[in-house]
Short mmCIF file of C-alpha atoms and ligand atoms in Angstrom, two decimals:
data_model
loop_
_atom_site.label_atom_id
_atom_site.label_comp_id
_atom_site.label_asym_id
_atom_site.label_seq_id
_atom_site.Cartn_x
_atom_site.Cartn_y
_atom_site.Cartn_z
CA MET Y 27 -88.05 -8.31 6.49
CA THR Y 28 -84.52 -9.02 5.12
CA THR Y 29 -82.77 -7.17 2.40
CA ALA Y 30 -80.21 -8.28 -0.20
CA ILE Y 31 -77.97 -6.19 -2.34
CA VAL Y 32 -77.36 -7.63 -5.91
CA TRP Y 33 -74.12 -6.21 -7.17
CA PHE Y 34 -74.30 -6.05 -10.98
CA ARG Y 35 -71.10 -6.15 -12.96
CA ARG Y 36 -70.91 -7.90 -16.34
CA ASP Y 37 -74.19 -9.82 -15.89
CA LEU Y 38 -76.40 -7.05 -17.19
CA ARG Y 39 -79.62 -9.15 -17.47
CA LEU Y 40 -82.66 -10.25 -15.49
CA ALA Y 41 -83.10 -13.71 -17.04
CA ASP Y 42 -80.85 -16.49 -15.97
CA ASN Y 43 -79.17 -14.29 -13.44
CA PRO Y 44 -78.38 -16.57 -10.45
CA ALA Y 45 -77.38 -13.84 -8.13
CA LEU Y 46 -80.61 -11.83 -8.73
CA HIS Y 47 -82.67 -15.13 -8.64
CA HIS Y 48 -81.17 -16.13 -5.26
CA ALA Y 49 -81.75 -12.68 -3.91
CA VAL Y 50 -85.40 -12.59 -4.84
CA ARG Y 51 -85.97 -16.16 -3.57
CA ARG Y 52 -84.30 -15.78 -0.23
CA HIS Y 53 -85.11 -12.06 0.75
CA GLU Y 54 -88.11 -9.91 0.94
CA ARG Y 55 -86.44 -6.83 -0.54
CA VAL Y 56 -83.84 -6.48 -3.17
CA LEU Y 57 -81.54 -3.53 -3.98
CA PRO Y 58 -79.80 -3.78 -7.45
CA VAL Y 59 -76.62 -1.69 -7.68
CA TYR Y 60 -74.03 -1.00 -10.23
CA ILE Y 61 -70.68 0.47 -8.99
CA HIS Y 62 -68.46 2.08 -11.59
CA ALA Y 63 -64.87 1.50 -10.58
CA PRO Y 64 -62.80 1.11 -13.71
CA GLU Y 65 -59.48 1.71 -11.88
CA GLU Y 66 -60.10 -1.55 -10.00
CA GLU Y 67 -59.84 -3.43 -13.40
CA ALA Y 68 -56.53 -1.75 -14.26
CA PRO Y 69 -54.58 -2.15 -16.56
CA TRP Y 70 -57.62 -3.47 -18.46
CA ALA Y 71 -60.30 -0.85 -17.65
CA PRO Y 72 -62.88 -0.84 -20.47
CA GLY Y 73 -61.83 0.91 -23.64
CA ALA Y 74 -63.75 3.56 -25.49
CA ALA Y 75 -66.03 1.29 -27.53
CA SER Y 76 -66.78 -0.85 -24.47
CA ARG Y 77 -67.60 2.23 -22.38
CA TRP Y 78 -70.15 3.19 -25.13
CA TRP Y 79 -71.69 -0.25 -25.02
CA LEU Y 80 -71.75 -0.12 -21.12
CA HIS Y 81 -73.61 3.10 -21.04
CA HIS Y 82 -76.44 1.78 -23.24
CA SER Y 83 -76.44 -1.64 -21.63
CA LEU Y 84 -76.84 -0.06 -18.13
CA ALA Y 85 -79.68 2.15 -19.52
CA ALA Y 86 -81.45 -0.96 -20.80
CA LEU Y 87 -80.85 -2.83 -17.53
CA ALA Y 88 -82.12 0.12 -15.46
CA ALA Y 89 -85.28 0.29 -17.57
CA ASP Y 90 -85.93 -3.45 -17.20
CA LEU Y 91 -85.31 -3.41 -13.42
CA ALA Y 92 -87.59 -0.38 -13.02
CA LYS Y 93 -90.34 -2.19 -14.86
CA ALA Y 94 -89.83 -5.22 -12.64
CA GLY Y 95 -90.22 -2.93 -9.55
CA ALA Y 96 -86.74 -2.40 -8.15
CA PRO Y 97 -84.79 0.51 -9.75
CA LEU Y 98 -81.02 0.26 -10.34
CA LEU Y 99 -78.86 2.30 -8.06
CA ILE Y 100 -75.76 3.65 -9.78
CA LEU Y 101 -72.69 4.54 -7.70
CA ARG Y 102 -69.03 5.32 -8.50
CA GLY Y 103 -65.70 4.72 -6.72
CA ASP Y 104 -64.26 2.12 -4.38
CA SER Y 105 -66.46 -0.97 -4.58
CA LEU Y 106 -65.99 -2.29 -1.02
CA ARG Y 107 -66.50 1.13 0.48
CA ASN Y 108 -69.69 1.61 -1.48
CA LEU Y 109 -71.05 -1.86 -0.69
CA ARG Y 110 -70.33 -1.47 3.04
CA GLU Y 111 -71.98 1.99 3.22
CA LEU Y 112 -74.97 0.72 1.32
CA ALA Y 113 -75.36 -2.33 3.40
CA ARG Y 114 -75.34 -0.21 6.53
CA ALA Y 115 -77.72 2.41 5.05
CA VAL Y 116 -80.41 -0.16 4.07
CA GLY Y 117 -79.71 -2.67 6.77
CA ALA Y 118 -78.93 -5.41 4.22
CA ALA Y 119 -78.21 -8.91 5.39
CA ALA Y 120 -76.53 -10.18 2.24
CA VAL Y 121 -74.59 -9.13 -0.89
CA TYR Y 122 -74.75 -11.37 -4.01
CA TRP Y 123 -72.92 -11.23 -7.37
CA ASN Y 124 -71.96 -13.31 -10.34
CA ARG Y 125 -68.39 -14.32 -10.84
CA LEU Y 126 -65.83 -12.88 -13.32
CA TYR Y 127 -62.39 -14.37 -14.08
CA GLU Y 128 -59.74 -11.67 -14.82
CA ALA Y 129 -56.97 -11.55 -12.25
CA ALA Y 130 -57.55 -7.98 -11.14
CA VAL Y 131 -61.23 -8.63 -10.60
CA THR Y 132 -60.95 -12.04 -8.84
CA GLY Y 133 -58.31 -10.54 -6.51
CA ARG Y 134 -60.64 -7.64 -5.67
CA ASP Y 135 -63.74 -9.86 -5.27
CA THR Y 136 -61.97 -12.23 -2.93
CA ARG Y 137 -60.88 -9.31 -0.67
CA ILE Y 138 -64.54 -7.90 -0.76
CA LYS Y 139 -66.06 -11.23 0.00
CA GLN Y 140 -63.70 -11.59 3.10
CA ALA Y 141 -64.35 -8.07 4.32
CA LEU Y 142 -68.09 -8.34 3.98
CA ARG Y 143 -68.23 -11.62 5.81
CA ALA Y 144 -66.11 -10.13 8.59
CA ASP Y 145 -68.79 -7.38 8.91
CA GLY Y 146 -71.29 -10.25 9.54
CA LEU Y 147 -72.95 -10.11 6.03
CA GLU Y 148 -73.71 -13.01 3.84
CA ALA Y 149 -71.45 -12.53 0.86
CA LYS Y 150 -72.01 -15.13 -1.96
CA SER Y 151 -70.94 -15.30 -5.69
CA PHE Y 152 -72.42 -17.41 -8.44
CA LYS Y 153 -71.52 -19.06 -11.75
CA ALA Y 154 -73.23 -17.10 -14.56
CA ALA Y 155 -70.76 -16.12 -17.26
CA LEU Y 156 -69.32 -19.65 -18.11
CA LEU Y 157 -70.68 -23.18 -18.58
CA VAL Y 158 -67.78 -24.71 -16.67
CA GLU Y 159 -65.73 -23.06 -14.01
CA PRO Y 160 -62.00 -22.81 -14.87
CA TRP Y 161 -60.99 -24.81 -11.84
CA GLU Y 162 -63.40 -27.68 -12.51
CA LEU Y 163 -61.26 -29.03 -15.42
CA LYS Y 164 -57.79 -30.42 -15.09
CA THR Y 165 -55.75 -32.82 -17.30
CA GLY Y 166 -54.96 -36.35 -16.15
CA GLY Y 167 -51.63 -34.91 -14.77
CA GLY Y 168 -53.58 -32.23 -12.71
CA ALA Y 169 -52.50 -29.23 -14.84
CA PRO Y 170 -54.74 -26.76 -16.72
CA TYR Y 171 -55.56 -27.65 -20.32
CA ARG Y 172 -53.47 -26.01 -23.04
CA VAL Y 173 -54.95 -27.88 -25.94
CA PHE Y 174 -58.51 -27.12 -27.11
CA THR Y 175 -59.80 -30.53 -28.27
CA PRO Y 176 -59.15 -32.51 -25.15
CA PHE Y 177 -60.41 -29.54 -23.04
CA TRP Y 178 -63.73 -29.47 -24.93
CA ARG Y 179 -64.11 -33.20 -24.74
CA ALA Y 180 -63.57 -33.13 -20.97
CA ALA Y 181 -65.94 -30.13 -20.64
CA GLY Y 182 -68.70 -32.14 -22.38
CA VAL Y 183 -69.52 -34.18 -19.41
CA LEU Y 184 -69.75 -31.13 -17.16
CA LEU Y 185 -71.93 -29.02 -19.43
CA PRO Y 186 -74.99 -27.96 -17.43
CA ARG Y 187 -78.26 -29.40 -18.72
CA GLN Y 188 -80.64 -27.51 -16.45
CA ALA Y 189 -83.11 -24.95 -17.91
CA PRO Y 190 -82.03 -21.31 -17.57
CA LEU Y 191 -83.59 -19.33 -14.80
CA THR Y 192 -86.50 -17.02 -15.73
CA ALA Y 193 -86.42 -13.26 -14.98
CA PRO Y 194 -87.91 -12.73 -11.48
CA ARG Y 195 -90.93 -10.42 -11.49
CA PRO Y 196 -92.01 -8.50 -9.54
CA ILE Y 197 -88.86 -7.57 -7.53
CA ALA Y 198 -89.76 -5.93 -4.17
CA PRO Y 199 -87.69 -2.69 -3.76
CA VAL Y 200 -86.01 -1.26 -0.77
CA PRO Y 201 -88.16 1.76 0.30
CA ASN Y 202 -85.44 3.83 1.92
CA SER Y 203 -82.67 3.40 -0.83
CA PRO Y 204 -80.11 6.19 -0.95
CA ALA Y 205 -80.02 8.37 -4.02
CA GLY Y 206 -77.60 7.27 -6.65
CA LEU Y 207 -75.97 8.99 -9.67
CA PRO Y 208 -77.58 9.61 -12.99
CA LEU Y 209 -76.03 7.24 -15.64
CA THR Y 210 -74.65 10.27 -17.51
CA ALA Y 211 -72.48 11.21 -14.49
CA LEU Y 212 -70.28 8.12 -15.27
CA GLY Y 213 -69.05 9.92 -18.43
CA LEU Y 214 -69.09 6.72 -20.52
CA LEU Y 215 -70.13 8.34 -23.73
CA PRO Y 216 -67.61 10.01 -26.05
CA GLU Y 217 -67.32 13.74 -25.98
CA ILE Y 218 -66.69 13.90 -29.74
CA PRO Y 219 -69.55 12.00 -31.31
CA TRP Y 220 -67.71 9.25 -33.20
CA ASP Y 221 -70.27 6.70 -32.30
CA GLY Y 222 -72.77 6.98 -35.19
CA GLY Y 223 -71.61 3.67 -36.69
CA LEU Y 224 -72.02 1.86 -33.43
CA ARG Y 225 -75.55 3.25 -33.04
CA GLN Y 226 -76.44 2.01 -36.44
CA ALA Y 227 -75.05 -1.47 -35.85
CA TRP Y 228 -76.08 -2.46 -32.32
CA MET Y 229 -78.77 -2.52 -29.72
CA PRO Y 230 -77.08 -3.19 -26.38
CA GLY Y 231 -79.17 -4.74 -23.70
CA GLU Y 232 -81.03 -8.04 -22.94
CA ALA Y 233 -83.68 -7.37 -25.53
CA GLY Y 234 -81.10 -6.73 -28.31
CA ALA Y 235 -79.43 -9.97 -27.40
CA ARG Y 236 -82.67 -11.94 -27.51
CA ALA Y 237 -83.43 -10.39 -30.92
CA LEU Y 238 -80.10 -11.38 -32.41
CA LEU Y 239 -80.34 -14.98 -31.12
CA GLN Y 240 -83.75 -15.29 -32.58
CA ARG Y 241 -82.47 -13.95 -36.01
CA PHE Y 242 -79.53 -16.31 -35.76
CA CYS Y 243 -81.74 -19.44 -35.13
CA ARG Y 244 -84.16 -18.40 -37.87
CA ASP Y 245 -81.85 -17.24 -40.64
CA ALA Y 246 -78.31 -18.34 -40.10
CA ALA Y 247 -77.92 -21.48 -37.87
CA ALA Y 248 -78.62 -23.93 -40.56
CA ASP Y 249 -75.68 -22.76 -42.66
CA TYR Y 250 -73.32 -21.63 -39.89
CA GLY Y 251 -70.47 -24.15 -40.53
CA LYS Y 252 -69.96 -23.03 -44.15
CA ALA Y 253 -70.99 -19.46 -44.11
CA ARG Y 254 -69.30 -18.31 -40.86
CA ASP Y 255 -66.11 -17.75 -42.80
CA LEU Y 256 -67.60 -15.35 -45.29
CA PRO Y 257 -67.20 -11.71 -44.12
CA ALA Y 258 -69.70 -10.27 -46.53
CA VAL Y 259 -72.49 -12.55 -45.23
CA ASP Y 260 -74.33 -11.96 -41.99
CA ALA Y 261 -73.79 -15.62 -41.00
CA THR Y 262 -72.65 -15.44 -37.49
CA SER Y 263 -74.62 -14.61 -34.32
CA ARG Y 264 -72.92 -11.26 -33.51
CA LEU Y 265 -73.62 -12.07 -29.91
CA SER Y 266 -70.08 -11.46 -28.76
CA PRO Y 267 -70.60 -8.08 -27.05
CA HIS Y 268 -73.90 -9.26 -25.49
CA LEU Y 269 -72.01 -12.29 -24.10
CA HIS Y 270 -69.12 -10.16 -22.82
CA PHE Y 271 -71.56 -7.80 -20.88
CA GLY Y 272 -73.65 -10.73 -19.73
CA GLU Y 273 -76.85 -9.64 -21.45
CA ILE Y 274 -77.38 -13.23 -22.40
CA SER Y 275 -75.74 -16.32 -20.77
CA PRO Y 276 -74.03 -19.21 -22.52
CA LEU Y 277 -76.51 -21.43 -20.73
CA GLN Y 278 -79.38 -19.64 -22.43
CA LEU Y 279 -77.62 -20.21 -25.74
CA LEU Y 280 -77.12 -23.94 -25.11
CA ALA Y 281 -80.82 -24.36 -24.14
CA ARG Y 282 -82.02 -22.43 -27.22
CA LEU Y 283 -79.71 -24.50 -29.48
CA ARG Y 284 -81.04 -27.76 -27.88
CA ARG Y 285 -84.64 -26.61 -28.54
CA LEU Y 286 -83.72 -25.69 -32.13
CA ALA Y 287 -82.25 -29.21 -32.63
CA ASP Y 288 -85.35 -30.79 -31.13
CA GLU Y 289 -87.59 -28.74 -33.45
CA ASP Y 290 -85.81 -29.77 -36.62
CA THR Y 291 -83.60 -32.88 -36.52
CA ALA Y 292 -82.17 -32.57 -40.02
CA ALA Y 293 -78.66 -33.92 -39.94
CA GLY Y 294 -77.19 -30.78 -41.52
CA LEU Y 295 -78.68 -28.52 -38.88
CA ILE Y 296 -77.39 -30.66 -36.04
CA ALA Y 297 -73.82 -30.51 -37.44
CA ASN Y 298 -74.12 -26.72 -37.74
CA ILE Y 299 -75.38 -26.42 -34.17
CA GLU Y 300 -72.50 -28.59 -32.99
CA HIS Y 301 -70.11 -26.20 -34.82
CA TYR Y 302 -71.62 -23.26 -32.96
CA ARG Y 303 -71.38 -25.03 -29.68
CA ARG Y 304 -67.73 -25.57 -30.39
CA GLU Y 305 -67.22 -21.83 -30.79
CA LEU Y 306 -68.80 -21.31 -27.44
CA GLY Y 307 -66.25 -23.96 -26.31
CA TRP Y 308 -63.41 -21.66 -27.54
CA ARG Y 309 -64.87 -18.88 -25.32
CA GLU Y 310 -64.76 -21.35 -22.33
CA PHE Y 311 -61.21 -22.37 -23.24
CA SER Y 312 -60.03 -18.82 -23.42
CA HIS Y 313 -61.44 -18.09 -19.99
CA HIS Y 314 -59.78 -21.31 -18.63
CA LEU Y 315 -56.45 -20.15 -20.01
CA LEU Y 316 -56.81 -16.59 -18.70
CA PHE Y 317 -57.66 -17.85 -15.20
CA HIS Y 318 -54.72 -20.28 -15.04
CA PHE Y 319 -52.30 -18.14 -16.84
CA PRO Y 320 -53.15 -14.52 -15.74
CA GLN Y 321 -49.91 -13.03 -17.12
CA THR Y 322 -50.98 -13.81 -20.72
CA PRO Y 323 -52.57 -10.48 -21.59
CA GLN Y 324 -49.07 -9.03 -21.43
CA ARG Y 325 -46.76 -12.04 -21.87
CA PRO Y 326 -46.70 -14.88 -24.36
CA LEU Y 327 -47.87 -18.23 -22.96
CA LEU Y 328 -44.98 -19.96 -24.80
CA GLU Y 329 -41.96 -18.56 -23.09
CA LYS Y 330 -39.61 -18.83 -25.98
CA PHE Y 331 -41.52 -15.94 -27.56
CA GLU Y 332 -40.15 -13.61 -24.99
CA ARG Y 333 -36.99 -13.48 -27.04
CA PHE Y 334 -38.78 -12.94 -30.41
CA PRO Y 335 -37.05 -10.19 -32.34
CA TRP Y 336 -39.90 -7.76 -32.88
CA ARG Y 337 -39.28 -4.49 -34.59
CA ARG Y 338 -38.71 -1.50 -32.23
CA PRO Y 339 -41.49 0.99 -31.57
CA LYS Y 340 -39.74 3.98 -33.21
CA ASP Y 341 -39.22 1.77 -36.35
CA TYR Y 342 -42.84 0.56 -36.55
CA ALA Y 343 -44.80 3.51 -35.36
CA ALA Y 344 -45.87 4.74 -38.78
CA ASP Y 345 -46.81 1.20 -39.88
CA LEU Y 346 -48.84 0.65 -36.83
CA ARG Y 347 -50.74 3.87 -37.41
CA ALA Y 348 -51.48 2.85 -41.08
CA TRP Y 349 -52.74 -0.52 -39.84
CA GLN Y 350 -55.00 1.11 -37.22
CA ARG Y 351 -56.50 3.43 -39.79
CA GLY Y 352 -57.02 0.84 -42.53
CA ARG Y 353 -54.37 2.35 -44.78
CA THR Y 354 -51.93 -0.47 -45.43
CA GLY Y 355 -52.75 -0.80 -49.14
CA VAL Y 356 -53.82 -4.45 -48.60
CA PRO Y 357 -57.62 -4.41 -49.17
CA LEU Y 358 -58.73 -7.29 -46.83
CA VAL Y 359 -56.64 -5.78 -43.92
CA ASP Y 360 -57.95 -2.31 -44.60
CA ALA Y 361 -61.54 -3.37 -44.99
CA GLY Y 362 -61.36 -5.18 -41.61
CA MET Y 363 -59.75 -2.29 -39.85
CA ARG Y 364 -62.37 0.18 -41.18
CA GLN Y 365 -65.18 -2.20 -40.26
CA LEU Y 366 -63.75 -2.20 -36.71
CA TRP Y 367 -63.44 1.56 -36.65
CA HIS Y 368 -66.94 2.08 -38.02
CA SER Y 369 -68.94 -0.62 -36.14
CA GLY Y 370 -66.76 -1.71 -33.23
CA TRP Y 371 -66.70 -5.22 -34.54
CA MET Y 372 -64.90 -7.28 -37.10
CA HIS Y 373 -65.61 -10.63 -38.66
CA ASN Y 374 -63.62 -13.48 -37.15
CA ARG Y 375 -61.82 -14.55 -40.31
CA VAL Y 376 -60.65 -11.03 -40.91
CA ARG Y 377 -59.58 -10.66 -37.30
CA MET Y 378 -57.19 -13.53 -37.98
CA VAL Y 379 -55.99 -11.90 -41.23
CA VAL Y 380 -55.29 -8.42 -39.78
CA ALA Y 381 -53.62 -9.98 -36.74
CA SER Y 382 -51.40 -12.14 -38.90
CA PHE Y 383 -50.54 -9.17 -41.06
CA LEU Y 384 -49.53 -7.04 -38.05
CA THR Y 385 -47.47 -9.62 -36.28
CA LYS Y 386 -45.98 -11.39 -39.24
CA ASN Y 387 -45.75 -9.15 -42.28
CA LEU Y 388 -45.13 -6.06 -40.16
CA LEU Y 389 -43.31 -7.73 -37.23
CA ILE Y 390 -45.11 -5.58 -34.78
CA PRO Y 391 -45.68 -7.15 -31.29
CA TRP Y 392 -49.12 -8.77 -30.88
CA GLN Y 393 -49.60 -6.75 -27.65
CA GLU Y 394 -49.92 -3.59 -29.88
CA GLY Y 395 -52.74 -5.13 -31.82
CA ALA Y 396 -54.48 -6.50 -28.77
CA ARG Y 397 -54.36 -3.00 -27.21
CA TRP Y 398 -55.92 -1.36 -30.28
CA PHE Y 399 -58.70 -4.08 -30.28
CA TRP Y 400 -59.16 -3.47 -26.59
CA ASP Y 401 -60.00 0.19 -27.24
CA THR Y 402 -62.05 -0.21 -30.44
CA LEU Y 403 -64.06 -3.49 -30.13
CA VAL Y 404 -67.48 -3.41 -28.57
CA ASP Y 405 -66.87 -7.00 -27.62
CA ALA Y 406 -63.38 -6.43 -26.20
CA ASP Y 407 -62.96 -9.39 -23.82
CA LEU Y 408 -59.68 -9.98 -22.05
CA ALA Y 409 -59.87 -13.78 -22.26
CA ASN Y 410 -60.99 -14.01 -25.96
CA ASN Y 411 -58.81 -11.09 -27.12
CA THR Y 412 -55.74 -12.47 -25.47
CA GLN Y 413 -56.31 -15.93 -26.85
CA GLY Y 414 -57.17 -14.64 -30.33
CA TRP Y 415 -53.96 -12.63 -30.56
CA GLN Y 416 -51.74 -15.21 -29.07
CA TRP Y 417 -53.28 -17.94 -31.27
CA THR Y 418 -52.62 -15.86 -34.40
CA ALA Y 419 -49.12 -14.74 -33.44
CA GLY Y 420 -48.25 -18.43 -32.68
CA CYS Y 421 -47.26 -17.89 -29.10
CA GLY Y 422 -50.42 -19.14 -27.31
CA ALA Y 423 -52.04 -22.33 -26.30
CA ASP Y 424 -52.94 -24.65 -29.19
CA ALA Y 425 -51.82 -21.82 -31.46
CA ALA Y 426 -51.50 -21.66 -35.22
CA PRO Y 427 -47.87 -22.52 -35.83
CA TYR Y 428 -45.80 -19.39 -36.25
CA PHE Y 429 -44.79 -20.31 -39.77
CA ARG Y 430 -48.51 -20.22 -40.81
CA VAL Y 431 -48.58 -16.73 -42.26
CA PHE Y 432 -52.05 -15.89 -43.62
CA ASN Y 433 -51.82 -14.63 -47.20
CA PRO Y 434 -54.29 -11.76 -47.20
CA LEU Y 435 -54.76 -12.01 -51.09
CA LEU Y 436 -55.50 -15.73 -51.04
CA GLN Y 437 -57.87 -15.30 -48.04
CA SER Y 438 -59.59 -12.45 -49.73
CA ALA Y 439 -60.03 -14.36 -53.03
CA ARG Y 440 -61.26 -17.48 -51.20
CA PHE Y 441 -63.65 -16.03 -48.64
CA ASP Y 442 -64.83 -12.91 -50.46
CA PRO Y 443 -64.49 -13.93 -54.10
CA ARG Y 444 -66.71 -11.13 -55.56
CA GLY Y 445 -65.16 -8.51 -53.28
CA ALA Y 446 -68.49 -7.64 -51.71
CA TYR Y 447 -66.96 -7.10 -48.32
CA LEU Y 448 -64.03 -5.17 -49.70
CA ARG Y 449 -66.25 -2.83 -51.65
CA ARG Y 450 -68.57 -2.25 -48.62
CA TRP Y 451 -65.73 -0.90 -46.56
CA LEU Y 452 -63.38 0.53 -49.14
CA PRO Y 453 -65.47 2.66 -51.40
CA GLU Y 454 -62.28 3.75 -53.26
CA LEU Y 455 -62.18 0.19 -54.73
CA ALA Y 456 -65.90 -0.01 -55.63
CA GLN Y 457 -65.32 0.31 -59.39
CA LEU Y 458 -62.48 -2.16 -59.65
CA PRO Y 459 -63.29 -5.44 -61.57
CA ASP Y 460 -63.39 -8.50 -59.32
CA GLU Y 461 -59.97 -9.81 -60.61
CA PHE Y 462 -58.13 -6.75 -59.29
CA VAL Y 463 -60.13 -5.83 -56.17
CA HIS Y 464 -58.13 -8.07 -54.00
CA ALA Y 465 -54.76 -6.66 -55.20
CA PRO Y 466 -55.47 -3.26 -56.89
CA TRP Y 467 -51.66 -2.67 -57.54
CA ARG Y 468 -51.78 -5.53 -60.09
CA SER Y 469 -54.29 -3.69 -62.24
CA PRO Y 470 -52.83 -2.23 -65.46
CA GLN Y 471 -54.64 0.98 -64.54
CA ALA Y 472 -53.46 3.50 -61.95
CA LEU Y 473 -54.41 2.89 -58.31
CA PRO Y 474 -57.74 4.39 -57.45
CA ALA Y 475 -57.35 7.89 -56.03
CA GLY Y 476 -56.90 7.82 -52.30
CA TYR Y 477 -55.71 4.20 -52.19
CA ALA Y 478 -52.03 3.65 -51.32
CA PRO Y 479 -49.80 0.84 -52.63
CA PRO Y 480 -49.09 -1.92 -50.11
CA LEU Y 481 -46.99 -0.91 -47.10
CA THR Y 482 -44.89 -3.97 -47.48
CA ASP Y 483 -44.06 -6.60 -50.05
CA LEU Y 484 -46.13 -9.61 -48.94
CA ALA Y 485 -43.66 -12.31 -50.07
CA ALA Y 486 -40.52 -10.51 -48.73
CA SER Y 487 -42.13 -9.72 -45.45
CA ARG Y 488 -43.28 -13.32 -45.08
CA ARG Y 489 -39.63 -14.48 -45.58
CA ARG Y 490 -38.50 -11.92 -43.01
CA ALA Y 491 -41.04 -13.28 -40.50
CA LEU Y 492 -39.82 -16.84 -40.98
CA GLU Y 493 -36.29 -15.71 -40.49
CA ALA Y 494 -37.17 -13.95 -37.28
CA TYR Y 495 -38.97 -17.15 -36.17
CA GLY Y 496 -35.61 -18.93 -36.56
CA ALA Y 497 -34.39 -16.93 -33.52
CA VAL Y 498 -36.92 -18.58 -31.16
CA LYS Y 499 -37.23 -22.05 -32.80
CA THR Y 500 -36.36 -24.99 -30.64
CA PRO Y 501 -35.33 -28.57 -31.59
CA ALA Y 502 -38.94 -29.66 -30.75
CA ASP Y 503 -40.22 -27.25 -33.41
CA LEU Y 504 -38.10 -28.92 -35.99
CA ALA Y 505 -39.09 -32.52 -35.08
C1 FAD O 603 -57.10 -11.51 -33.02
C2 FAD O 603 -58.44 -11.85 -32.47
C3 FAD O 603 -59.01 -11.10 -31.45
C4 FAD O 603 -60.22 -11.42 -30.91
N1 FAD O 603 -60.80 -10.72 -29.90
C5 FAD O 603 -61.97 -10.98 -29.35
C6 FAD O 603 -62.54 -10.23 -28.29
O1 FAD O 603 -62.00 -9.30 -27.79
N2 FAD O 603 -63.79 -10.63 -27.83
C7 FAD O 603 -64.51 -11.69 -28.32
O2 FAD O 603 -65.58 -11.98 -27.92
N3 FAD O 603 -63.95 -12.46 -29.33
C8 FAD O 603 -62.78 -12.14 -29.86
N4 FAD O 603 -62.19 -12.90 -30.84
C9 FAD O 603 -62.96 -14.13 -31.23
C10 FAD O 603 -63.95 -14.05 -32.39
O3 FAD O 603 -63.38 -13.31 -33.51
C11 FAD O 603 -65.27 -13.34 -31.96
O4 FAD O 603 -65.74 -13.92 -30.78
C12 FAD O 603 -66.34 -13.48 -33.01
O5 FAD O 603 -65.92 -12.96 -34.21
C13 FAD O 603 -67.54 -12.74 -32.56
O6 FAD O 603 -68.58 -12.77 -33.54
P1 FAD O 603 -69.91 -13.56 -33.31
O7 FAD O 603 -70.46 -13.36 -31.95
O8 FAD O 603 -70.75 -13.30 -34.48
O9 FAD O 603 -69.38 -15.06 -33.33
P2 FAD O 603 -70.13 -16.49 -33.56
O10 FAD O 603 -69.42 -17.18 -34.70
O11 FAD O 603 -71.55 -16.32 -33.65
O12 FAD O 603 -69.72 -17.33 -32.21
C14 FAD O 603 -70.55 -17.24 -31.10
C15 FAD O 603 -69.75 -16.95 -29.88
O13 FAD O 603 -68.73 -17.83 -29.65
C16 FAD O 603 -67.51 -17.16 -29.12
N5 FAD O 603 -66.41 -17.35 -30.05
C17 FAD O 603 -66.50 -17.39 -31.35
N6 FAD O 603 -65.27 -17.54 -31.84
C18 FAD O 603 -64.39 -17.50 -30.81
C19 FAD O 603 -62.93 -17.59 -30.68
N7 FAD O 603 -62.11 -17.75 -31.70
N8 FAD O 603 -62.42 -17.43 -29.44
C20 FAD O 603 -63.28 -17.27 -28.40
N9 FAD O 603 -64.59 -17.22 -28.37
C21 FAD O 603 -65.13 -17.31 -29.64
C22 FAD O 603 -67.94 -15.69 -28.95
O14 FAD O 603 -68.40 -15.48 -27.72
C23 FAD O 603 -69.03 -15.63 -29.98
O15 FAD O 603 -69.95 -14.53 -29.70
C24 FAD O 603 -60.96 -12.62 -31.46
C25 FAD O 603 -60.36 -13.34 -32.46
C26 FAD O 603 -59.19 -12.99 -32.95
C27 FAD O 603 -58.55 -13.80 -34.13
#
C-alpha cells in the first residue's frame, strides 16, 4: 500500500485538480494537507479580506474532502518541516502539489522539492492555476512578452483543449493520520466583526464558484462585451476570488465557454465569449509578467518611473486616508472605495478610475494603492493587482500612457448615466437629480449633509500630473 500527501495551497478544489488526481490514480491512500505559513509568502502574506476568504474556502474544502472520504489535515508553521514529519509519520512515498508563480513561493517550493527528493520521496508539482506556463512563451527574440496582443496570439496555439479532470471519489484515507489543528486555530477571521458585507456578498468554495459560473453563462455571457463596463449591472462573472484561491480552474472556464458556444452559435454570443476569454488572457499575461519581472510588486516595470516626482508621505497622508475611506468628494471614486470596503470587491472600470485618481490627481505612488487593495480585496492577487496598478499608473507593460488621466466625472456620466451605482454606495447622494449626482458641487443647492467638496480640483490636478510626467518623459515618448 503506498501513500501520497497532497499539499493544498491555492488550489482549493476537488475537480480539475491535477495533484489530487495524480495521487488518487497512483497511490492506494491519500492524505490531503493544508499548511498555514503566511510568513513564507512575505512581504505578500494574505491581507485581511483574503484571510476571511481563506477561512471559509478551507471550511468548504474540508467538508468536500470529508464527504469524498479523506479528511483535510490542517497544520501551521514551516512547510518543509511539516511535510517531512508528516511523510515520516504516515510512511508516505510521494508529495504532490499544484504550482504557484510568486517569487517567494517559487523559491520556497524549489527548495522543498529538492529537500524531499533528497529524503528519497517523490516530489512532483503540476500546472493547475494557469492555461500556459510563464516559461512556455517567448518572443521571437527569446524575451518575455511585454505587450498583451502578441502574447495572447502566441498563447492561442498553446491553450489546452483537453477536458478538465473530474473530482476523484472516493478518496481512500490514511488510517493513522496524525491529529491536525481546528481551522479556527489559524486565526483567519477578524476579531472585530467587520465582515458582514463580505458574508452577504460571497459564498467561498468550489460550490460557490460553480454557482457563479452557471449564473454568468445563463444571465450575463450574451451581453458581456457591452455590459461589463457598467458598474451598476451585475454583468461580469465575479469569479476573481474563486480563481485566485483555485476553487475553479481557468481550464474549467474554457471548457464551459466552449460548451456554451456549441449550444448556441449566435454570432453575438460567440463574440462575447471571445471577449471573456480575452480577460482570462489578461490574467495569464499578468502571471507571465510577475514570473519574469518578480520585482514589479514593488518597482515600476518601466525604469524611468523610478524618478517620478511623487508627493511625499507626510504631504499625502491625509489625502490617502480620504481616498481609502471613500471621502474624496468625487462620487465615482467614493462609491468604488466604499464598495470595496463593504464587499471586498470593486468593479473593474471603477478600479481603473480610483487608481487613476490616486496616482494622477493626487500624485500618490501606485504602491500605496496596491497595498490598500491587497488588504481589502477578497480577490487580491499579486499578479493581477500589480499589473492593474502599473497599467493604470502608466509604468507597466502595455500600460495606458501616463498622459491618459481618467476623468471621473465623464466616466461616471458615461458608464453610470442614471447614477444607480453612485446612489447604491453613497446614500448621501440618493436624493440628487441625475444631472448633479456625478458632480454634486455643481448643484445650485448646498452639498448634501455628510458629503464633502472634492479634495482636489480635477482640471488643475490633471495639469499638475502632466507636468510631473515631464520629469520622466524620454525622447521616445515624444516621437
Ligand atoms: C488597479 C487594479 C487592480 C486590480 N487588482 C486585481 C486583483 O488584485 N485581483 C484580480 O483578480 N484582479 C484585479 N484587477 C483586474 C480586474 O479588475 C478584476 O479581475 C475583475 O474586476 C474581477 O471581476 P470579475 O471576476 O467579475 O471579472 P470578469 O470580467 O468576469 O473577468 C473574468 C476573469 O478574468 C480575469 N480578469 C479580468 N480582467 C482582468 C484584468 N484587467 N487583469 C487581469 N485579469 C483580469 C479575472 O481573473 C476575472 O475573474 C485589478 C484591476 C485594476 C485596474
